[in-house]
Short mmCIF file of C-alpha atoms in Angstrom, two decimals:
data_model
loop_
_atom_site.label_atom_id
_atom_site.label_comp_id
_atom_site.label_asym_id
_atom_site.label_seq_id
_atom_site.Cartn_x
_atom_site.Cartn_y
_atom_site.Cartn_z
CA MET A 1 109.50 -82.68 -56.84
CA SER A 2 106.58 -80.44 -55.91
CA LEU A 3 106.38 -76.76 -56.67
CA ILE A 4 106.82 -75.86 -52.97
CA SER A 5 109.97 -77.95 -52.74
CA LEU A 6 111.36 -76.26 -55.83
CA LEU A 7 110.62 -72.85 -54.37
CA LEU A 8 112.34 -73.79 -51.10
CA CYS A 9 115.42 -74.98 -53.02
CA ILE A 10 115.55 -71.73 -54.96
CA CYS A 11 115.04 -69.78 -51.74
CA SER A 12 117.86 -71.73 -50.06
CA ALA A 13 120.23 -70.93 -52.91
CA CYS A 14 119.25 -67.25 -52.74
CA ILE A 15 119.89 -67.20 -48.99
CA VAL A 16 123.37 -68.70 -49.44
CA VAL A 17 124.17 -66.14 -52.18
CA ALA A 18 122.83 -63.30 -50.00
CA ILE A 19 124.95 -64.38 -47.04
CA LEU A 20 128.09 -64.61 -49.19
CA TRP A 21 127.35 -61.20 -50.74
CA TYR A 22 126.84 -59.66 -47.30
CA LEU A 23 130.14 -61.04 -46.01
CA LEU A 24 132.08 -59.88 -49.07
CA ALA A 25 130.44 -56.61 -50.08
CA CYS A 26 129.03 -55.03 -46.92
CA ASN A 27 132.38 -53.87 -45.55
CA ASN A 28 132.54 -53.93 -41.75
CA HIS A 29 128.83 -54.08 -40.89
CA LEU A 30 129.09 -57.58 -39.43
CA ASP A 31 132.33 -56.70 -37.64
CA ASN A 32 130.60 -53.71 -36.04
CA ILE A 33 127.90 -56.03 -34.73
CA ILE A 34 130.42 -58.55 -33.40
CA LYS A 35 132.49 -55.94 -31.60
CA GLY A 36 129.48 -53.74 -30.80
CA LYS A 37 127.19 -53.64 -27.81
CA THR A 38 126.00 -56.77 -26.02
CA TYR A 39 122.36 -56.51 -27.15
CA LYS A 40 123.46 -56.45 -30.80
CA GLN A 41 125.40 -59.69 -30.42
CA LEU A 42 122.51 -61.40 -28.61
CA LEU A 43 120.09 -60.11 -31.26
CA LEU A 44 122.28 -61.58 -34.00
CA LEU A 45 122.44 -64.93 -32.20
CA GLY A 46 118.68 -64.99 -31.62
CA THR A 47 117.97 -64.10 -35.25
CA VAL A 48 120.17 -66.96 -36.52
CA VAL A 49 118.54 -69.51 -34.19
CA VAL A 50 114.94 -68.43 -34.91
CA PHE A 51 115.51 -68.19 -38.67
CA THR A 52 117.22 -71.59 -38.80
CA LEU A 53 114.50 -73.35 -36.78
CA SER A 54 111.75 -71.72 -38.85
CA TYR A 55 113.42 -72.65 -42.10
CA MET A 56 113.96 -76.25 -41.00
CA TYR A 57 110.34 -76.46 -39.91
CA LEU A 58 109.18 -75.56 -43.40
CA TRP A 59 111.35 -78.31 -44.90
CA ALA A 60 110.11 -80.81 -42.33
CA ASN A 61 106.48 -80.12 -43.22
CA LEU A 62 107.26 -81.16 -46.77
CA LEU A 63 108.67 -84.48 -45.60
CA ILE A 64 106.12 -85.17 -42.83
CA LYS A 65 102.54 -84.12 -43.14
CA ASP A 66 102.10 -83.35 -39.48
CA HIS A 67 99.91 -80.51 -38.26
CA SER A 68 100.01 -81.40 -34.57
CA GLY A 69 103.19 -79.41 -33.90
CA THR A 70 105.27 -82.37 -32.69
CA VAL A 71 107.58 -82.01 -35.66
CA LEU A 72 108.72 -78.67 -34.30
CA LEU A 73 109.76 -80.36 -31.07
CA ASP A 74 111.58 -83.04 -33.06
CA ILE A 75 113.46 -80.38 -35.03
CA TYR A 76 114.50 -78.60 -31.84
CA SER A 77 115.65 -81.94 -30.38
CA TRP A 78 117.78 -82.65 -33.46
CA PHE A 79 118.97 -79.06 -33.54
CA SER A 80 120.15 -78.95 -29.92
CA GLN A 81 121.56 -82.49 -29.55
CA THR A 82 122.76 -85.26 -31.85
CA SER A 83 121.59 -88.23 -29.77
CA GLY A 84 118.10 -88.30 -31.29
CA VAL A 85 119.21 -88.60 -34.91
CA GLY A 86 119.66 -92.40 -34.75
CA ASN A 87 116.05 -92.93 -33.65
CA VAL A 88 114.46 -91.16 -36.61
CA SER A 89 111.94 -93.35 -38.45
CA ASP A 90 111.48 -93.68 -42.17
CA PRO A 91 111.37 -92.26 -44.79
CA PHE A 92 115.06 -92.14 -45.56
CA SER A 93 114.82 -88.51 -46.66
CA LEU A 94 113.70 -87.62 -43.14
CA LYS A 95 116.82 -89.25 -41.69
CA ILE A 96 119.01 -87.25 -44.08
CA PHE A 97 117.09 -84.11 -43.12
CA SER A 98 117.50 -84.79 -39.38
CA LEU A 99 121.25 -85.22 -39.93
CA ILE A 100 121.41 -81.85 -41.71
CA VAL A 101 119.46 -80.21 -38.86
CA SER A 102 121.78 -81.80 -36.28
CA LEU A 103 124.90 -80.62 -38.08
CA THR A 104 123.46 -77.12 -38.36
CA GLY A 105 122.65 -77.15 -34.64
CA SER A 106 126.21 -78.22 -33.82
CA VAL A 107 127.54 -75.25 -35.75
CA VAL A 108 125.13 -72.82 -34.13
CA PHE A 109 125.22 -74.06 -30.50
CA SER A 110 128.76 -75.38 -30.32
CA GLY A 111 130.25 -72.64 -32.45
CA LEU A 112 128.21 -69.45 -32.62
CA LEU A 113 126.66 -69.66 -29.14
CA ILE A 114 129.89 -70.49 -27.32
CA SER A 115 131.92 -67.97 -29.29
CA THR A 116 129.30 -65.28 -28.63
CA PHE A 117 129.36 -65.71 -24.86
CA ASN A 118 133.13 -66.16 -24.86
CA ASN A 119 133.39 -62.93 -26.80
CA LEU A 120 131.10 -61.16 -24.34
CA ILE A 121 133.19 -62.27 -21.36
CA GLN A 122 136.47 -61.40 -23.07
CA ARG A 123 135.20 -57.99 -24.09
CA ARG A 124 134.05 -57.35 -20.52
CA ILE A 125 137.50 -58.25 -19.17
CA THR A 126 139.21 -56.05 -21.77
CA ALA A 127 136.85 -53.16 -21.02
CA VAL A 128 137.59 -53.41 -17.29
CA GLU A 129 141.34 -53.51 -17.91
CA GLU A 130 141.10 -50.47 -20.18
CA GLY A 131 138.94 -48.51 -17.73
CA LYS A 132 135.91 -48.32 -20.03
CA ILE A 133 133.37 -49.82 -17.60
CA ARG A 134 131.20 -47.38 -15.60
CA TYR A 135 129.45 -48.40 -12.36
CA ARG A 136 126.10 -46.88 -11.44
CA SER A 137 125.87 -48.13 -7.85
CA LEU A 138 128.74 -46.05 -6.44
CA TYR A 139 128.03 -44.35 -3.12
CA GLY A 140 130.26 -42.91 -0.42
CA HIS A 141 133.29 -43.31 -2.67
CA ASP A 142 136.30 -41.01 -3.07
CA ILE A 143 137.01 -39.43 -6.45
CA LEU A 144 140.53 -38.76 -7.70
CA ILE A 145 140.71 -36.83 -10.97
CA GLY A 146 144.03 -37.09 -12.80
CA ALA A 147 147.12 -39.24 -12.40
CA ASN A 148 150.54 -37.64 -11.93
CA GLU A 149 153.43 -37.83 -9.48
CA LEU A 150 151.08 -37.21 -6.53
CA THR A 151 148.69 -40.06 -7.26
CA PHE A 152 150.23 -42.77 -5.07
CA SER A 153 150.60 -40.50 -2.04
CA VAL A 154 147.03 -39.24 -2.34
CA VAL A 155 145.62 -42.77 -2.73
CA GLN A 156 147.62 -43.89 0.29
CA PHE A 157 146.15 -41.01 2.28
CA LEU A 158 142.58 -41.76 1.16
CA LEU A 159 142.95 -45.46 2.01
CA SER A 160 144.14 -44.69 5.53
CA ASN A 161 141.60 -41.91 6.18
CA THR A 162 138.26 -43.43 5.31
CA LYS A 163 135.08 -42.36 7.08
CA GLN A 164 132.57 -44.32 5.03
CA GLY A 165 133.87 -47.79 5.87
CA SER A 166 136.91 -49.85 5.05
CA ASP A 167 135.42 -51.10 1.75
CA SER A 168 134.59 -47.74 0.19
CA ARG A 169 135.92 -47.33 -3.34
CA ILE A 170 138.43 -44.87 -4.74
CA VAL A 171 137.50 -44.00 -8.33
CA ILE A 172 140.36 -42.60 -10.41
CA LEU A 173 139.68 -40.83 -13.71
CA SER A 174 142.63 -40.28 -16.04
CA LYS A 175 143.43 -39.91 -19.72
CA HIS A 176 146.42 -42.22 -19.22
CA PRO A 177 145.95 -45.97 -19.96
CA ALA A 178 144.22 -47.65 -17.04
CA GLN A 179 146.81 -50.43 -16.81
CA GLU A 180 149.58 -47.83 -16.60
CA VAL A 181 147.75 -46.08 -13.75
CA ARG A 182 147.28 -49.37 -11.85
CA LEU A 183 151.03 -50.07 -12.00
CA ARG A 184 151.52 -47.14 -9.60
CA PHE A 185 149.80 -49.13 -6.84
CA GLY A 186 151.97 -52.24 -6.93
CA HIS A 187 153.16 -51.61 -3.34
CA LEU A 188 149.63 -51.72 -1.94
CA SER A 189 148.10 -54.87 -0.50
CA GLU A 190 145.71 -56.93 -2.61
CA LYS A 191 142.79 -55.85 -0.43
CA GLN A 192 143.65 -52.18 -0.92
CA GLN A 193 144.06 -52.62 -4.68
CA ARG A 194 140.54 -54.13 -4.89
CA ARG A 195 139.16 -50.85 -3.54
CA ILE A 196 140.63 -48.89 -6.47
CA VAL A 197 138.54 -48.40 -9.61
CA VAL A 198 140.21 -46.81 -12.64
CA TYR A 199 138.22 -44.99 -15.32
CA ASN A 200 139.83 -43.98 -18.59
CA GLY A 201 138.52 -40.80 -20.17
CA ASP A 202 138.79 -37.06 -20.69
CA ILE A 203 139.08 -35.49 -17.23
CA CYS A 204 137.74 -32.14 -18.49
CA GLU A 205 134.64 -33.47 -20.22
CA LYS A 206 131.40 -32.81 -18.36
CA GLN A 207 129.71 -36.09 -19.30
CA THR A 208 132.73 -38.09 -18.13
CA LEU A 209 132.73 -36.22 -14.82
CA LYS A 210 129.03 -37.01 -14.38
CA GLU A 211 129.84 -40.72 -14.67
CA LEU A 212 131.92 -40.38 -11.49
CA LYS A 213 128.66 -39.69 -9.58
CA PRO A 214 130.04 -36.71 -7.62
CA GLU A 215 126.65 -36.09 -6.00
CA SER A 216 126.96 -39.33 -4.01
CA CYS A 217 130.70 -39.33 -3.28
CA HIS A 218 132.53 -38.59 -0.03
CA ARG A 219 135.55 -36.56 -1.15
CA ILE A 220 136.95 -35.20 -4.39
CA VAL A 221 140.65 -34.66 -5.14
CA ILE A 222 141.67 -32.83 -8.31
CA LEU A 223 145.29 -33.41 -9.38
CA GLY A 224 145.34 -33.24 -13.18
CA ASP A 225 146.99 -35.62 -15.63
CA ASP A 226 150.02 -33.46 -16.41
CA PRO A 227 152.95 -32.68 -14.10
CA ILE A 228 151.90 -30.62 -11.06
CA CYS A 229 153.36 -27.39 -12.40
CA LYS A 230 151.24 -27.57 -15.59
CA CYS A 231 147.77 -28.35 -14.25
CA ASP A 232 146.44 -25.09 -12.79
CA SER A 233 144.16 -23.98 -15.64
CA GLY A 234 142.94 -27.53 -16.30
CA ASN A 235 142.15 -28.11 -12.63
CA ILE A 236 140.13 -24.90 -12.50
CA LEU A 237 138.11 -26.05 -15.52
CA ILE A 238 137.42 -29.39 -13.81
CA LEU A 239 136.33 -27.64 -10.61
CA ASP A 240 133.95 -25.39 -12.54
CA GLN A 241 132.44 -28.41 -14.30
CA LEU A 242 131.93 -30.26 -11.00
CA THR A 243 130.41 -27.15 -9.44
CA ARG A 244 127.82 -26.94 -12.24
CA ILE A 245 127.02 -30.64 -11.92
CA LEU A 246 126.47 -30.43 -8.16
CA GLU A 247 124.55 -27.15 -8.37
CA LYS A 248 122.20 -28.69 -10.92
CA LYS A 249 121.67 -31.75 -8.68
CA ASN A 250 120.97 -29.51 -5.66
CA LYS A 251 118.57 -27.23 -7.50
CA GLY A 252 115.12 -27.39 -5.94
CA MET A 253 116.27 -29.55 -3.00
CA PHE A 254 115.83 -28.69 0.67
CA ALA A 255 118.85 -27.24 2.45
CA ASP A 256 119.36 -30.30 4.67
CA THR A 257 119.33 -32.68 1.68
CA LYS A 258 121.68 -30.79 -0.61
CA ALA A 259 125.00 -32.45 -1.45
CA VAL A 260 127.98 -30.48 -0.09
CA LYS A 261 131.30 -32.08 -0.98
CA GLU A 262 134.87 -31.68 0.23
CA CYS A 263 137.10 -30.87 -2.73
CA TYR A 264 140.90 -30.79 -2.56
CA LEU A 265 142.46 -28.89 -5.45
CA SER A 266 146.15 -29.09 -6.36
CA TYR A 267 147.75 -25.87 -7.65
CA CYS A 268 151.22 -24.52 -8.32
CA ASP A 269 151.04 -20.80 -9.15
CA ASP A 270 150.08 -18.87 -5.99
CA SER A 271 148.97 -15.59 -7.56
CA PHE A 272 147.09 -17.29 -10.39
CA MET A 273 145.07 -19.42 -7.99
CA LEU A 274 144.60 -16.66 -5.42
CA ASN A 275 142.65 -14.55 -7.90
CA TYR A 276 140.45 -17.51 -8.73
CA PHE A 277 139.77 -18.51 -5.10
CA GLN A 278 138.66 -14.99 -4.25
CA ASP A 279 135.95 -15.22 -6.91
CA HIS A 280 134.94 -18.83 -6.26
CA HIS A 281 131.74 -19.06 -4.25
CA ALA A 282 130.05 -22.45 -4.55
CA PRO A 283 127.77 -23.55 -1.68
CA SER A 284 127.87 -27.13 -2.97
CA ILE A 285 131.64 -27.44 -2.54
CA HIS A 286 133.95 -26.89 0.43
CA LEU A 287 137.19 -26.10 -1.36
CA TYR A 288 140.60 -26.93 0.15
CA PRO A 289 143.38 -25.81 -2.23
CA PHE A 290 146.86 -27.18 -1.60
CA ASN A 291 150.28 -26.59 -3.12
CA PHE A 292 152.36 -29.76 -3.01
CA TYR A 293 155.69 -27.99 -3.36
CA GLU A 294 154.81 -25.36 -0.78
CA ASN A 295 153.69 -27.97 1.75
CA TRP A 296 156.91 -29.88 1.29
CA ALA A 297 159.06 -26.76 1.48
CA THR A 298 157.38 -25.76 4.75
CA LYS A 299 158.08 -29.18 6.25
CA ILE A 300 161.63 -29.37 4.90
CA TRP A 301 162.45 -26.05 6.56
CA GLY A 302 161.37 -27.57 9.87
CA TYR A 303 157.83 -26.27 10.25
CA GLY A 304 155.86 -29.49 10.08
CA HIS A 305 156.13 -33.26 10.45
CA LEU A 306 156.62 -35.61 7.54
CA TYR A 307 154.98 -39.03 7.49
CA HIS A 308 156.50 -42.07 5.88
CA VAL A 309 154.51 -42.99 2.76
CA LEU A 310 154.12 -46.69 3.54
CA LYS A 311 154.07 -46.36 7.36
CA SER A 312 151.87 -43.36 8.00
CA ARG A 313 152.20 -43.59 11.80
CA GLU A 314 155.94 -43.00 11.67
CA SER A 315 156.92 -39.35 11.44
CA PHE A 316 160.13 -37.36 11.48
CA GLN A 317 161.09 -33.71 11.29
CA TYR A 318 163.78 -31.81 9.44
CA PHE A 319 166.08 -29.34 11.13
CA SER A 320 164.78 -25.80 11.17
CA LEU A 321 166.16 -23.44 8.54
CA THR A 322 167.10 -21.00 11.30
CA GLN A 323 168.38 -23.83 13.57
CA GLY A 324 167.05 -21.92 16.57
CA LYS A 325 169.89 -19.38 16.39
CA LEU A 326 167.98 -16.34 15.16
CA SER A 327 166.74 -13.77 17.67
CA PRO A 328 165.94 -10.06 17.29
CA THR A 329 169.37 -9.13 18.69
CA SER A 330 171.56 -11.89 17.24
CA ASP A 331 174.19 -11.37 14.54
CA HIS A 332 173.51 -14.70 12.88
CA PHE A 333 171.96 -14.87 9.45
CA VAL A 334 170.56 -17.59 7.23
CA ASN A 335 172.93 -18.60 4.44
CA LEU A 336 171.04 -20.77 1.93
CA ILE A 337 172.72 -22.40 -1.08
CA ILE A 338 170.49 -24.13 -3.63
CA LEU A 339 172.23 -26.50 -6.06
CA GLY A 340 169.95 -27.14 -9.01
CA PHE A 341 166.75 -25.19 -9.53
CA ASN A 342 163.66 -27.16 -10.43
CA HIS A 343 160.14 -26.35 -9.22
CA MET A 344 160.94 -27.72 -5.78
CA GLY A 345 163.94 -25.41 -5.63
CA MET A 346 161.76 -22.44 -6.54
CA GLU A 347 159.33 -23.23 -3.74
CA LEU A 348 162.15 -23.76 -1.23
CA LEU A 349 163.47 -20.33 -2.14
CA LYS A 350 160.07 -18.65 -1.85
CA THR A 351 159.35 -20.31 1.50
CA ALA A 352 162.80 -19.41 2.83
CA ILE A 353 162.12 -15.76 1.96
CA LYS A 354 158.86 -15.86 3.94
CA ILE A 355 160.64 -17.36 6.95
CA CYS A 356 163.68 -15.08 6.93
CA HIS A 357 162.11 -11.79 5.88
CA TYR A 358 162.91 -9.30 8.70
CA ALA A 359 163.72 -12.16 11.07
CA ASN A 360 166.43 -10.08 12.83
CA PHE A 361 167.21 -7.35 10.30
CA ASP A 362 168.13 -3.95 11.74
CA GLU A 363 167.11 -1.12 9.41
CA ALA A 364 169.55 1.32 11.00
CA SER A 365 172.65 -0.77 10.36
CA GLU A 366 171.07 -2.71 7.48
CA GLN A 367 172.52 -5.88 8.94
CA PRO A 368 172.42 -8.84 9.12
CA LYS A 369 171.07 -9.83 5.73
CA THR A 370 169.88 -13.25 4.65
CA ARG A 371 172.08 -14.60 1.87
CA ILE A 372 170.66 -16.87 -0.80
CA THR A 373 172.77 -18.34 -3.60
CA VAL A 374 171.29 -20.35 -6.46
CA ILE A 375 173.71 -22.40 -8.58
CA SER A 376 172.18 -24.18 -11.55
CA ASP A 377 172.60 -24.68 -15.27
CA GLU A 378 168.79 -24.84 -15.61
CA THR A 379 168.81 -21.28 -16.89
CA GLU A 380 165.22 -21.39 -18.11
CA HIS A 381 163.95 -21.97 -14.58
CA ILE A 382 166.18 -19.18 -13.22
CA HIS A 383 164.96 -16.71 -15.83
CA PHE A 384 161.35 -17.71 -15.20
CA PHE A 385 161.70 -17.22 -11.44
CA ARG A 386 163.46 -13.86 -11.72
CA SER A 387 160.86 -12.50 -14.11
CA ARG A 388 157.90 -14.03 -12.27
CA TYR A 389 159.01 -12.82 -8.83
CA SER A 390 160.95 -9.71 -9.76
CA GLY A 391 159.73 -7.94 -6.62
CA ILE A 392 161.97 -9.95 -4.31
CA SER A 393 165.02 -8.08 -5.60
CA HIS A 394 163.73 -4.99 -3.79
CA LEU A 395 163.69 -6.61 -0.35
CA PRO A 396 166.34 -4.76 1.69
CA ASP A 397 167.12 -7.59 4.10
CA ILE A 398 167.86 -10.37 1.61
CA GLU A 399 170.77 -10.70 -0.82
CA TYR A 400 170.44 -12.89 -3.90
CA THR A 401 173.07 -14.39 -6.16
CA PHE A 402 172.20 -16.49 -9.22
CA ILE A 403 175.09 -18.42 -10.77
CA GLU A 404 174.10 -19.97 -14.08
CA LYS A 405 176.58 -22.82 -14.05
CA SER A 406 176.50 -26.51 -13.27
CA PRO A 407 177.11 -27.48 -9.61
CA TYR A 408 179.80 -29.82 -11.00
CA ASP A 409 181.71 -26.94 -12.60
CA PRO A 410 185.30 -26.80 -11.16
CA GLY A 411 185.03 -23.06 -10.52
CA VAL A 412 181.76 -23.53 -8.65
CA ARG A 413 183.19 -26.33 -6.51
CA THR A 414 186.13 -24.09 -5.61
CA ARG A 415 183.76 -21.30 -4.59
CA LEU A 416 181.42 -23.43 -2.47
CA PRO A 417 183.65 -23.47 0.65
CA GLU A 418 183.94 -19.70 0.44
CA LEU A 419 180.16 -19.32 0.44
CA ILE A 420 179.83 -21.05 3.80
CA ASN A 421 183.01 -19.66 5.40
CA HIS A 422 181.45 -17.09 7.73
CA PRO A 423 181.33 -17.48 11.53
CA GLN A 424 177.80 -16.05 11.87
CA ALA A 425 176.28 -17.91 8.93
CA ILE A 426 173.55 -20.49 9.53
CA SER A 427 174.26 -22.47 6.39
CA THR A 428 172.01 -24.95 4.60
CA ILE A 429 172.59 -26.60 1.24
CA ALA A 430 169.55 -27.74 -0.72
CA ILE A 431 170.04 -29.99 -3.74
CA CYS A 432 167.12 -29.70 -6.15
CA SER A 433 167.23 -31.62 -9.40
CA ASP A 434 164.61 -33.77 -11.11
CA ASP A 435 167.21 -36.54 -11.38
CA ALA A 436 167.26 -38.42 -8.06
CA ASP A 437 170.53 -40.20 -8.86
CA ARG A 438 172.20 -36.91 -9.68
CA ASN A 439 170.99 -35.47 -6.36
CA TYR A 440 172.48 -38.38 -4.44
CA THR A 441 175.79 -38.17 -6.32
CA LEU A 442 176.07 -34.44 -5.73
CA ALA A 443 175.21 -34.74 -2.03
CA THR A 444 177.95 -37.31 -1.47
CA HIS A 445 180.62 -35.59 -3.57
CA LEU A 446 180.68 -32.03 -2.29
CA PRO A 447 184.04 -30.41 -1.41
CA VAL A 448 185.58 -31.86 1.76
CA GLU A 449 185.50 -28.48 3.54
CA ILE A 450 181.71 -28.56 3.56
CA TYR A 451 181.53 -31.88 5.40
CA GLU A 452 184.01 -30.59 7.99
CA LYS A 453 181.63 -27.77 8.96
CA LYS A 454 179.45 -29.06 11.77
CA ASN A 455 176.71 -26.47 11.20
CA ILE A 456 176.03 -27.36 7.58
CA TYR A 457 172.79 -29.16 6.79
CA SER A 458 171.85 -30.68 3.45
CA CYS A 459 168.28 -31.38 2.42
#
């Protein structure tokens, strides 16, 4: 055996030892490459192929004294396919070497290469399902930031009110798992679901908001990831971040080329948001704040049409809170009873006050007065409302009664018929609980005397 052959054998043994040491002692370095970015995996694959071919070429030059370069082509042929191994000429050592090269090629091409590309495809699918993929070619899309109880209704509205074409995308950014967000759209058609892109990330982080490409979008809707009543401060932070992003994009541009976006902002606390809106002046954003509960309360009290969620062309209207019986000289008065007191109940009460305040109140006789009774064991909500809106107790034309008991309480059920037993009362019962089944049960199991009254409406 020549000196070069001996050196190659020693080098081969060292390489095997080095590989084993790397796998055992270098912790998760290789794992980080395998699960890392695409270019790292392709670089690893290319390094293995080039190193293996180069190493085999050195061994081949020891067995065949060929300086024409054809041996390199032979090695690649053996390396990439096994069909050429049977046609290798003598010496016998060359045949053994070609078999080793072929087996090594089978491991690399059939194992490493296939597994690498399979891993790339699988990681791409997983990344899409988890909302980790970001698209740079978005244009004319709608942006929805946050996923809460309003998400489906807003997406339905955006799908049916598209100005940029029927195939424009709706990009949703949420901290919730992307698959969980997609489950909300199970009622949509397959074509509509293909238009929805879900990003997973921090909705308040500036870099994440930049990835939504707000400068090239059509509309922006800010909902927040938490329940509606807990998103005001977070939504303001998001709006400020978007304003800075758009202002920076518009800086130095001509007036007719600047991006001016429609932005719909969900809020719950009127006074908190009012102070902010008065100070918000952003030429890059046309801001349209909306209060979900207030909009619903206005429509429930008969001052707007409601559209069916799945059939947007079909509309219906609730009975008016005043039922058309109030006039400046009438003796009728609104008699509102709210059973349960969640955030919807609070907004119904506030909106009813706006509608009935001085509707037909005579200051001389101090009659008639609107009567509002709240019956609920959700005492925390009652205490919050009374402290938050303490000024309503000073309104001379409205009487309030808060009963901190369950609507199912026997004493409360006995008192309910008495609350509506007045000939001039325009009575309405509103059932407001976060439990839909409880609402239905309560609505169908009120005292019989209430159902016998023909002027009682339940919402």
